[in-house]
């Protein structure tokens, strides 16, 4: 089927670019990228260089660029770099003529493919066929097959090797580079400027077809290459297979040796074997994670595209964060924000709990960073970083935006007032724990985080004695246009949630694991008085209630008194279209216009408000939301679906799921160079829309419940969920829903449909009608 | 002696302008002004019109100009308007030639005088002699004697009457004007646009000398005039005497009748009698208020100039506020700020307690406005207006400054975060009460204010349970460059002061006046629990302490972590010299650079810190202060004097006392038209420097103590003080101090000098040496 933005799909599993478009170069680089959670390799062409945004971003390589305040992931040398000249003319989509163009992302198998018949300026045709992947089996490997066929007799020169000419959005990251050839492989051995992290790229090749007439090794500035010359006759074909290993010493003791070893073994296995081992892993992933939609081919593609992107952004080999732009670029530093817990985690919790456990364990691994942040700001306990890399220390700078009107940096307070990040981390842990019942995790990691967040909240909250309430003062909620507010609904409710969980776990441990509790309390320096404080604050914390007349919850103290004017009006007040709308003096600050709606977000997460409250709040806040955040459409779609705003739900679903694919994101990086990348949270949000929204899935203490409301032209929706170690298969049509507990399950599982709760034994299924509300 | 700025003085009692200066027209209008606390009449020439900033600003006429957000005092029609033509040529300092020019402000007698020999363009000379005053005896009256002498035979035309062509900084104030002649007097009868206040100007004249050959009444647009033609021979002289009454119906039931009556009676008395009655009142004022300095003629003039200006700015006929620019212009709306209590009130407390009582009673009169403000912002009790006019409702707008870089209004928070205004009001009441022991005032007015301020503080404070302290969050201290700070030292100490006084008065009333207490508590809805809260908050309120190593008190939480860079450096960062330095993104915000030093201000008011603390804080904050406020130099002079920084004390004394006279004020009214006026608080501050600083006066429960430290070239300093109804005379030289209790006193008074405390009976004196510390 034809998609928007010059794209099509044939089987519902791939994205194909209809014709090469130079204007879309930045976007297609992201959309066609390959990756495996360890590294992200942009879907660029092999002959391209830094100026066309070739990049391989590797997780766990945070380093501060020289002279910069930003600690970000490294873009590492490009081991797949390959250029081809036909009679001295460089094969390039920018020169000569490109016929039969085909570029595809095969999402089923995690492959990037290119085919083109290229007619050189001198009118000689060459057929090129390329396929590459970032191995899901051996996470350090990039593997390429590069095949070209002479359509007439011609002399071909191919250079292939490692291109160390890199671009980085905030400056150079490598202070030293060694390169050379060893054991028949090319290598680059680099050290980062700040932390001296060793990063290694080793490249090995195999050439099939007519032998080259000449072979040379070329060492240029920042490049090491092999040059081959071929005298080809018409229809002769050369195949280059390339295995590249990218390693670093934050993961490995001897990355150089490991990379040589991996390249050697890879070449021995050969392209086909490496490819089939890689594809087997993708098969395994999709066997649980695929969502099948019939009746709406575009939605089918969009669902898979977003699941694909959300998955390749997520480290699975270690406990590391999901970057807000994944591994698609350096923007947002490859670091985790609150999005990780609220947008990315749920999909893994319910499909790949092993990956979810890595993500929540990452928060435990970075607890000391959160402790340091709290202490630095005069609190105690754990105040998680707004921008969290390896150590959990705050990576977000005091000055983020620049005022485009004055050129003066703006002191935003994302890093110090957006305290909801700590309760969000607890929310994530609880989500994982509730679905997995993983007590081992809770005892070893989760409880400590939850206790320390509770301690932080104690140190942050204020008591109003005359009103007998606790209040949180000077906040920034998810809606970043309103800094410096009090009793932000989202923050206060999530904080109460955190404190309640802390008390609950404390009581459980006291009953069942008193020694564990005792050592934990010693470790965290928590007294019984602290626990009483948690309970008291949780009981007396001010929670803005639905207004008795309108049911609307006020986003923060005084919000209703702000100017009530629609976003379009506010947009007209911009002096410069690039202006930031928020703090300190942006156009939205004194109005009710929101970047994203905190109350809607709250209703999406804390799912126990009655339907009229959901509806009233959706209807109040939706028209006041500017959707300046890429997180906004998915949460609106979810709540629109729950509140039976079916058309809007579908519209927001399309918006959320096409932000990247249709290049529809808002560019807001004022004052810094911007490279569009994948909006990872939006990708994760698409899963939430379909599963929590359209399928109406909800987990509670009795089990999984479903209240489906499919978009009207969807015929069926099928997907799998993992709940408490049980894999269930769900199939929904417009009229009924079928839930099957897989035979391989080992436990009963509670399922609640319109006809009530049933406990399914392994192999059993439950079908019920769908009640339109 | 010659002064700076084209000025001189002959007797130390007058300011004389050496030559007419057009460039100084705005400044001299203020500096030579006359007034009586009811109205201020700028020291302009009789022939001038609105374009040369002629103005008569009348207190108690607040009205919002059409289309403006500003409620300000009215500039009323000019009843002294008089123009003279010699052979058809208008007498004017801008035409022809001005010989023997003399313009003087006689501060001893409250007279404005002008003499000039004017040579017309046609070379005919006229001698002009003018004197005018705003009567201190009958506060509605402006009185003029306008005398001209023909130096050759010539035809003179004189027009005199009421000029209703007004300028107002924020637009028209009068929506209807009636004018005419009645009973031989001219009148204008006006109504303001917003509140329909009736304002009346009635003018009567008497002409002495050769009779006019022609007399006409001319009614022009906004003017009513009489025209006289005189055919004069050489040396013939005409004297015009004018009596003008300005009234309004906020004070009087029938202002029109009253003005006619007053003009009639005034003309009957005649100029000489009106003048001597007026001068007698000035004599009476100076008999207590004069400060005599020998050895430093400039300081003598400056002291008197500032006392004069502080006095004529202060309403004495009713309970009304002292405007931040007095009655010299409309800037700052003729309204009271915290300056009233901290800078203006003390001089009256210790010299004219009757006037002081009016000022503090004004705060009681406006208590309902303060209650309304508190309620509007979600508090209770009394939150005084940052800008307080007649009713005490907040006159300060949400948007005050305009960002000169973007043209966008700035949401400053003077009106909602600068809560110290309420404790400042209590401070003022206490100052008056402590010096006067006026229990009748306290019972009738003071206690209610103090209780309501305590209630406000209860509703504003937050408790940090984990630290067991109360905190004030989100403040703006007097240093307005740092908004949104916590635990501002000035605010917290003053709040504790307020709460302590509330408890003390409560306990006194409970013991001595239980019925008064009971009815007061009913009226203010105060329970015994409230009073316990006052005590608890007062005990547990966080007060930033002098650092144990450096003795420096931190201005607010986190201040020491701000960038420590001198004001000159910060100034270099301005993009536009007119930029506001403060909120939200001004150059000083993220630095330690202060508009004025809150801790210095605190040390000046709460006078019980040990000397090393005073010294350390002065030395820390002084170099970090930009003195963006006209209040800053006087408080620095005061504390510099106390900490023996004699040279700086004198330098700041000169700075404070010459802000207006030498036209040295910083212009900061970004985005609005600015008319320099008198900096009333700086004028009041000069008294503080001399009395509390150089004379080292301090009142405590035992009586008045003095620790003098005269500037080194002052030979003697003499002044009077009124303490607890006793008038004392103080004479200080470099080596000794003499204090005399006046024979007319009725009580003993405690005096503490270097040789200890003595109780002086009426008529007794006490002399002691001065100990240099």
PDB file of C-alpha atoms in Angstrom, chain A residues 504-714:
ATOM      1  CA  UNK A 504       2.941  -1.135  51.673  1.00  0.00           C
ATOM      2  CA  UNK A 505       6.351  -2.660  50.975  1.00  0.00           C
ATOM      3  CA  UNK A 506       7.555  -1.693  54.414  1.00  0.00           C
ATOM      4  CA  UNK A 507       4.624  -3.485  55.975  1.00  0.00           C
ATOM      5  CA  UNK A 508       5.067  -6.544  53.776  1.00  0.00           C
ATOM      6  CA  UNK A 509       8.724  -6.776  54.627  1.00  0.00           C
ATOM      7  CA  UNK A 510       8.045  -6.237  58.293  1.00  0.00           C
ATOM      8  CA  UNK A 511       5.695  -9.224  58.243  1.00  0.00           C
ATOM      9  CA  UNK A 512       7.627 -11.513  55.962  1.00  0.00           C
ATOM     10  CA  UNK A 513      11.245 -10.428  55.703  1.00  0.00           C
ATOM     11  CA  UNK A 514      12.155  -8.526  58.851  1.00  0.00           C
ATOM     12  CA  UNK A 515      15.911  -9.086  58.413  1.00  0.00           C
ATOM     13  CA  UNK A 516      15.881  -7.801  54.867  1.00  0.00           C
ATOM     14  CA  UNK A 517      13.892  -4.811  56.052  1.00  0.00           C
ATOM     15  CA  UNK A 518      16.221  -4.145  58.901  1.00  0.00           C
ATOM     16  CA  UNK A 519      19.326  -4.176  56.738  1.00  0.00           C
ATOM     17  CA  UNK A 520      17.618  -2.015  54.138  1.00  0.00           C
ATOM     18  CA  UNK A 521      16.629   0.536  56.748  1.00  0.00           C
ATOM     19  CA  UNK A 522      20.182   0.613  58.030  1.00  0.00           C
ATOM     20  CA  UNK A 523      21.530   1.025  54.532  1.00  0.00           C
ATOM     21  CA  UNK A 524      19.183   3.873  53.748  1.00  0.00           C
ATOM     22  CA  UNK A 525      19.331   5.381  57.211  1.00  0.00           C
ATOM     23  CA  UNK A 526      15.566   5.143  57.624  1.00  0.00           C
ATOM     24  CA  UNK A 527      14.010   5.242  61.079  1.00  0.00           C
ATOM     25  CA  UNK A 528      10.547   4.073  62.125  1.00  0.00           C
ATOM     26  CA  UNK A 529       9.732   7.797  62.390  1.00  0.00           C
ATOM     27  CA  UNK A 530      10.508   8.144  58.693  1.00  0.00           C
ATOM     28  CA  UNK A 531       7.959   5.476  57.902  1.00  0.00           C
ATOM     29  CA  UNK A 532       5.373   7.260  60.035  1.00  0.00           C
ATOM     30  CA  UNK A 533       6.148  10.373  58.043  1.00  0.00           C
ATOM     31  CA  UNK A 534       5.522   8.532  54.785  1.00  0.00           C
ATOM     32  CA  UNK A 535       2.136   7.449  56.014  1.00  0.00           C
ATOM     33  CA  UNK A 536       1.232  10.849  57.408  1.00  0.00           C
ATOM     34  CA  UNK A 537       2.272  12.712  54.271  1.00  0.00           C
ATOM     35  CA  UNK A 538       0.495  10.198  52.108  1.00  0.00           C
ATOM     36  CA  UNK A 539      -2.691  10.729  54.146  1.00  0.00           C
ATOM     37  CA  UNK A 540      -2.523  14.494  54.352  1.00  0.00           C
ATOM     38  CA  UNK A 541      -1.031  15.323  50.980  1.00  0.00           C
ATOM     39  CA  UNK A 542      -3.164  17.847  49.152  1.00  0.00           C
ATOM     40  CA  UNK A 543      -4.692  16.278  46.036  1.00  0.00           C
ATOM     41  CA  UNK A 544      -6.625  18.631  43.806  1.00  0.00           C
ATOM     42  CA  UNK A 545     -10.073  17.066  43.500  1.00  0.00           C
ATOM     43  CA  UNK A 546     -12.479  17.070  40.590  1.00  0.00           C
ATOM     44  CA  UNK A 547     -14.500  20.256  40.857  1.00  0.00           C
ATOM     45  CA  UNK A 548     -17.928  19.378  42.291  1.00  0.00           C
ATOM     46  CA  UNK A 549     -19.685  21.188  39.452  1.00  0.00           C
ATOM     47  CA  UNK A 550     -17.469  20.529  36.454  1.00  0.00           C
ATOM     48  CA  UNK A 551     -15.514  17.414  37.475  1.00  0.00           C
ATOM     49  CA  UNK A 552     -12.368  19.131  36.229  1.00  0.00           C
ATOM     50  CA  UNK A 553      -9.183  18.741  38.258  1.00  0.00           C
ATOM     51  CA  UNK A 554      -7.095  21.914  38.381  1.00  0.00           C
ATOM     52  CA  UNK A 555      -3.650  21.295  36.929  1.00  0.00           C
ATOM     53  CA  UNK A 556      -2.014  23.342  39.658  1.00  0.00           C
ATOM     54  CA  UNK A 557      -2.939  26.010  42.189  1.00  0.00           C
ATOM     55  CA  UNK A 558      -4.292  29.000  40.323  1.00  0.00           C
ATOM     56  CA  UNK A 559      -4.344  27.411  36.864  1.00  0.00           C
ATOM     57  CA  UNK A 560      -8.001  28.255  36.334  1.00  0.00           C
ATOM     58  CA  UNK A 561      -7.228  31.909  36.934  1.00  0.00           C
ATOM     59  CA  UNK A 562      -4.817  32.076  34.018  1.00  0.00           C
ATOM     60  CA  UNK A 563      -5.929  33.583  30.751  1.00  0.00           C
ATOM     61  CA  UNK A 564      -8.176  31.120  28.953  1.00  0.00           C
ATOM     62  CA  UNK A 565      -7.285  31.463  25.328  1.00  0.00           C
ATOM     63  CA  UNK A 566      -6.850  28.812  22.637  1.00  0.00           C
ATOM     64  CA  UNK A 567      -3.398  27.666  21.497  1.00  0.00           C
ATOM     65  CA  UNK A 568      -3.890  29.207  18.052  1.00  0.00           C
ATOM     66  CA  UNK A 569      -4.417  32.609  19.652  1.00  0.00           C
ATOM     67  CA  UNK A 570      -1.310  32.209  21.720  1.00  0.00           C
ATOM     68  CA  UNK A 571       0.684  31.175  18.670  1.00  0.00           C
ATOM     69  CA  UNK A 572      -0.164  34.512  17.063  1.00  0.00           C
ATOM     70  CA  UNK A 573       1.625  36.268  19.893  1.00  0.00           C
ATOM     71  CA  UNK A 574       4.967  34.788  18.965  1.00  0.00           C
ATOM     72  CA  UNK A 575       7.493  37.345  17.866  1.00  0.00           C
ATOM     73  CA  UNK A 576       9.718  34.637  16.392  1.00  0.00           C
ATOM     74  CA  UNK A 577       8.279  31.250  15.362  1.00  0.00           C
ATOM     75  CA  UNK A 578      11.261  29.536  17.046  1.00  0.00           C
ATOM     76  CA  UNK A 579      10.509  31.090  20.418  1.00  0.00           C
ATOM     77  CA  UNK A 580      10.127  28.835  23.411  1.00  0.00           C
ATOM     78  CA  UNK A 581       6.577  29.088  24.712  1.00  0.00           C
ATOM     79  CA  UNK A 582       7.420  28.559  28.341  1.00  0.00           C
ATOM     80  CA  UNK A 583       9.590  29.942  31.123  1.00  0.00           C
ATOM     81  CA  UNK A 584      10.325  32.612  31.778  1.00  0.00           C
ATOM     82  CA  UNK A 585       8.378  34.929  29.569  1.00  0.00           C
ATOM     83  CA  UNK A 586       7.062  32.814  26.699  1.00  0.00           C
ATOM     84  CA  UNK A 587       3.632  33.264  25.215  1.00  0.00           C
ATOM     85  CA  UNK A 588       2.011  30.355  27.066  1.00  0.00           C
ATOM     86  CA  UNK A 589       3.213  31.188  30.575  1.00  0.00           C
ATOM     87  CA  UNK A 590       0.322  33.385  31.682  1.00  0.00           C
ATOM     88  CA  UNK A 591      -2.298  31.362  29.824  1.00  0.00           C
ATOM     89  CA  UNK A 592      -3.999  28.007  30.263  1.00  0.00           C
ATOM     90  CA  UNK A 593      -2.307  26.716  27.119  1.00  0.00           C
ATOM     91  CA  UNK A 594      -0.373  23.543  27.854  1.00  0.00           C
ATOM     92  CA  UNK A 595       2.569  21.857  26.240  1.00  0.00           C
ATOM     93  CA  UNK A 596       1.003  18.578  27.276  1.00  0.00           C
ATOM     94  CA  UNK A 597      -1.845  17.997  29.672  1.00  0.00           C
ATOM     95  CA  UNK A 598      -0.723  16.859  33.100  1.00  0.00           C
ATOM     96  CA  UNK A 599      -4.189  15.856  34.237  1.00  0.00           C
ATOM     97  CA  UNK A 600      -4.712  13.747  31.111  1.00  0.00           C
ATOM     98  CA  UNK A 601      -1.357  12.116  31.781  1.00  0.00           C
ATOM     99  CA  UNK A 602      -2.400  11.499  35.374  1.00  0.00           C
ATOM    100  CA  UNK A 603      -5.683   9.919  34.316  1.00  0.00           C
ATOM    101  CA  UNK A 604      -3.752   7.699  31.914  1.00  0.00           C
ATOM    102  CA  UNK A 605      -1.445   6.433  34.641  1.00  0.00           C
ATOM    103  CA  UNK A 606      -3.587   6.325  37.757  1.00  0.00           C
ATOM    104  CA  UNK A 607      -6.501   4.467  36.319  1.00  0.00           C
ATOM    105  CA  UNK A 608      -9.089   4.741  39.086  1.00  0.00           C
ATOM    106  CA  UNK A 609     -11.013   7.908  38.355  1.00  0.00           C
ATOM    107  CA  UNK A 610     -14.669   7.453  37.436  1.00  0.00           C
ATOM    108  CA  UNK A 611     -15.628   7.812  33.781  1.00  0.00           C
ATOM    109  CA  UNK A 612     -17.368  11.209  34.135  1.00  0.00           C
ATOM    110  CA  UNK A 613     -14.149  12.629  35.586  1.00  0.00           C
ATOM    111  CA  UNK A 614     -12.113  11.209  32.726  1.00  0.00           C
ATOM    112  CA  UNK A 615     -14.530  12.637  30.231  1.00  0.00           C
ATOM    113  CA  UNK A 616     -14.784  16.091  31.793  1.00  0.00           C
ATOM    114  CA  UNK A 617     -11.053  16.460  32.068  1.00  0.00           C
ATOM    115  CA  UNK A 618     -10.401  15.218  28.577  1.00  0.00           C
ATOM    116  CA  UNK A 619     -12.902  17.692  27.225  1.00  0.00           C
ATOM    117  CA  UNK A 620     -11.523  20.550  29.285  1.00  0.00           C
ATOM    118  CA  UNK A 621      -7.835  20.055  28.655  1.00  0.00           C
ATOM    119  CA  UNK A 622      -7.765  18.745  25.104  1.00  0.00           C
ATOM    120  CA  UNK A 623      -8.604  22.089  23.425  1.00  0.00           C
ATOM    121  CA  UNK A 624      -6.080  23.863  25.646  1.00  0.00           C
ATOM    122  CA  UNK A 625      -3.168  21.633  24.727  1.00  0.00           C
ATOM    123  CA  UNK A 626      -0.634  22.736  22.172  1.00  0.00           C
ATOM    124  CA  UNK A 627       1.070  19.296  21.950  1.00  0.00           C
ATOM    125  CA  UNK A 628       4.473  20.913  22.053  1.00  0.00           C
ATOM    126  CA  UNK A 629       5.740  17.575  23.308  1.00  0.00           C
ATOM    127  CA  UNK A 630       5.889  14.432  21.196  1.00  0.00           C
ATOM    128  CA  UNK A 631       4.541  12.612  24.253  1.00  0.00           C
ATOM    129  CA  UNK A 632       1.276  14.473  24.105  1.00  0.00           C
ATOM    130  CA  UNK A 633      -0.596  12.828  21.189  1.00  0.00           C
ATOM    131  CA  UNK A 634      -0.272   9.272  22.480  1.00  0.00           C
ATOM    132  CA  UNK A 635      -1.598  10.050  25.918  1.00  0.00           C
ATOM    133  CA  UNK A 636      -4.435  12.010  24.358  1.00  0.00           C
ATOM    134  CA  UNK A 637      -5.232   9.107  22.068  1.00  0.00           C
ATOM    135  CA  UNK A 638      -5.288   6.767  25.042  1.00  0.00           C
ATOM    136  CA  UNK A 639      -7.625   8.900  27.132  1.00  0.00           C
ATOM    137  CA  UNK A 640      -9.753   9.845  24.111  1.00  0.00           C
ATOM    138  CA  UNK A 641     -10.247   6.147  23.516  1.00  0.00           C
ATOM    139  CA  UNK A 642     -11.213   5.526  27.128  1.00  0.00           C
ATOM    140  CA  UNK A 643     -13.675   8.385  27.027  1.00  0.00           C
ATOM    141  CA  UNK A 644     -15.295   7.274  23.767  1.00  0.00           C
ATOM    142  CA  UNK A 645     -13.980  10.135  21.688  1.00  0.00           C
ATOM    143  CA  UNK A 646     -13.354   7.593  18.952  1.00  0.00           C
ATOM    144  CA  UNK A 647     -12.525   9.935  16.109  1.00  0.00           C
ATOM    145  CA  UNK A 648     -10.116  11.987  18.151  1.00  0.00           C
ATOM    146  CA  UNK A 649      -8.560   8.842  19.540  1.00  0.00           C
ATOM    147  CA  UNK A 650      -7.825   7.618  16.047  1.00  0.00           C
ATOM    148  CA  UNK A 651      -6.581  11.027  14.901  1.00  0.00           C
ATOM    149  CA  UNK A 652      -4.180  11.220  17.844  1.00  0.00           C
ATOM    150  CA  UNK A 653      -3.132   7.615  17.231  1.00  0.00           C
ATOM    151  CA  UNK A 654      -2.142   8.553  13.688  1.00  0.00           C
ATOM    152  CA  UNK A 655      -0.419  11.671  14.952  1.00  0.00           C
ATOM    153  CA  UNK A 656       1.576   9.797  17.559  1.00  0.00           C
ATOM    154  CA  UNK A 657       2.525   6.962  15.281  1.00  0.00           C
ATOM    155  CA  UNK A 658       3.637   9.115  12.346  1.00  0.00           C
ATOM    156  CA  UNK A 659       5.679  11.745  14.159  1.00  0.00           C
ATOM    157  CA  UNK A 660       8.837  10.245  12.712  1.00  0.00           C
ATOM    158  CA  UNK A 661       7.672   8.243   9.739  1.00  0.00           C
ATOM    159  CA  UNK A 662       5.866  11.187   8.214  1.00  0.00           C
ATOM    160  CA  UNK A 663       8.387  13.676   9.567  1.00  0.00           C
ATOM    161  CA  UNK A 664       5.728  15.558  11.509  1.00  0.00           C
ATOM    162  CA  UNK A 665       7.558  16.447  14.688  1.00  0.00           C
ATOM    163  CA  UNK A 666       7.777  19.954  16.022  1.00  0.00           C
ATOM    164  CA  UNK A 667      11.343  21.242  16.002  1.00  0.00           C
ATOM    165  CA  UNK A 668      11.965  23.012  19.285  1.00  0.00           C
ATOM    166  CA  UNK A 669      15.690  22.797  19.921  1.00  0.00           C
ATOM    167  CA  UNK A 670      16.140  26.545  20.078  1.00  0.00           C
ATOM    168  CA  UNK A 671      19.683  27.645  20.026  1.00  0.00           C
ATOM    169  CA  UNK A 672      21.369  24.331  19.383  1.00  0.00           C
ATOM    170  CA  UNK A 673      21.975  22.370  16.242  1.00  0.00           C
ATOM    171  CA  UNK A 674      19.148  19.942  15.776  1.00  0.00           C
ATOM    172  CA  UNK A 675      19.113  16.584  14.167  1.00  0.00           C
ATOM    173  CA  UNK A 676      15.756  14.936  14.045  1.00  0.00           C
ATOM    174  CA  UNK A 677      15.891  11.478  15.480  1.00  0.00           C
ATOM    175  CA  UNK A 678      13.382   8.899  16.547  1.00  0.00           C
ATOM    176  CA  UNK A 679      10.947  10.038  19.237  1.00  0.00           C
ATOM    177  CA  UNK A 680      11.321   6.895  21.287  1.00  0.00           C
ATOM    178  CA  UNK A 681       8.608   7.710  23.798  1.00  0.00           C
ATOM    179  CA  UNK A 682       6.095   8.410  21.049  1.00  0.00           C
ATOM    180  CA  UNK A 683       6.997   5.004  19.633  1.00  0.00           C
ATOM    181  CA  UNK A 684       6.404   3.380  23.012  1.00  0.00           C
ATOM    182  CA  UNK A 685       3.218   5.397  23.332  1.00  0.00           C
ATOM    183  CA  UNK A 686       1.761   3.776  20.220  1.00  0.00           C
ATOM    184  CA  UNK A 687       1.775   0.431  22.000  1.00  0.00           C
ATOM    185  CA  UNK A 688      -0.032   2.072  24.930  1.00  0.00           C
ATOM    186  CA  UNK A 689      -2.694   3.532  22.656  1.00  0.00           C
ATOM    187  CA  UNK A 690      -3.458   0.181  21.055  1.00  0.00           C
ATOM    188  CA  UNK A 691      -3.262  -2.034  24.118  1.00  0.00           C
ATOM    189  CA  UNK A 692      -4.441   0.226  26.954  1.00  0.00           C
ATOM    190  CA  UNK A 693      -6.574   2.380  24.725  1.00  0.00           C
ATOM    191  CA  UNK A 694      -8.231   0.467  21.896  1.00  0.00           C
ATOM    192  CA  UNK A 695      -8.049  -2.924  23.609  1.00  0.00           C
ATOM    193  CA  UNK A 696      -8.877  -1.359  26.975  1.00  0.00           C
ATOM    194  CA  UNK A 697      -6.358  -3.496  28.817  1.00  0.00           C
ATOM    195  CA  UNK A 698      -5.873  -2.886  32.503  1.00  0.00           C
ATOM    196  CA  UNK A 699      -4.173  -4.946  35.164  1.00  0.00           C
ATOM    197  CA  UNK A 700      -5.490  -5.120  38.663  1.00  0.00           C
ATOM    198  CA  UNK A 701      -5.133  -7.440  41.599  1.00  0.00           C
ATOM    199  CA  UNK A 702      -7.594  -9.919  40.109  1.00  0.00           C
ATOM    200  CA  UNK A 703      -5.901 -10.153  36.733  1.00  0.00           C
ATOM    201  CA  UNK A 704      -6.135  -8.628  33.297  1.00  0.00           C
ATOM    202  CA  UNK A 705      -9.287  -6.858  32.193  1.00  0.00           C
ATOM    203  CA  UNK A 706     -10.256  -5.630  28.746  1.00  0.00           C
ATOM    204  CA  UNK A 707     -12.812  -3.076  27.620  1.00  0.00           C
ATOM    205  CA  UNK A 708     -12.148  -2.845  23.905  1.00  0.00           C
ATOM    206  CA  UNK A 709     -13.157   0.034  21.647  1.00  0.00           C
ATOM    207  CA  UNK A 710     -11.568  -0.572  18.283  1.00  0.00           C
ATOM    208  CA  UNK A 711     -11.470   2.166  15.656  1.00  0.00           C
ATOM    209  CA  UNK A 712     -14.542   1.571  13.540  1.00  0.00           C
ATOM    210  CA  UNK A 713     -12.771   0.298  10.416  1.00  0.00           C
ATOM    211  CA  UNK A 714     -10.506  -2.131  12.225  1.00  0.00           C
TER     212      UNK A 714
END
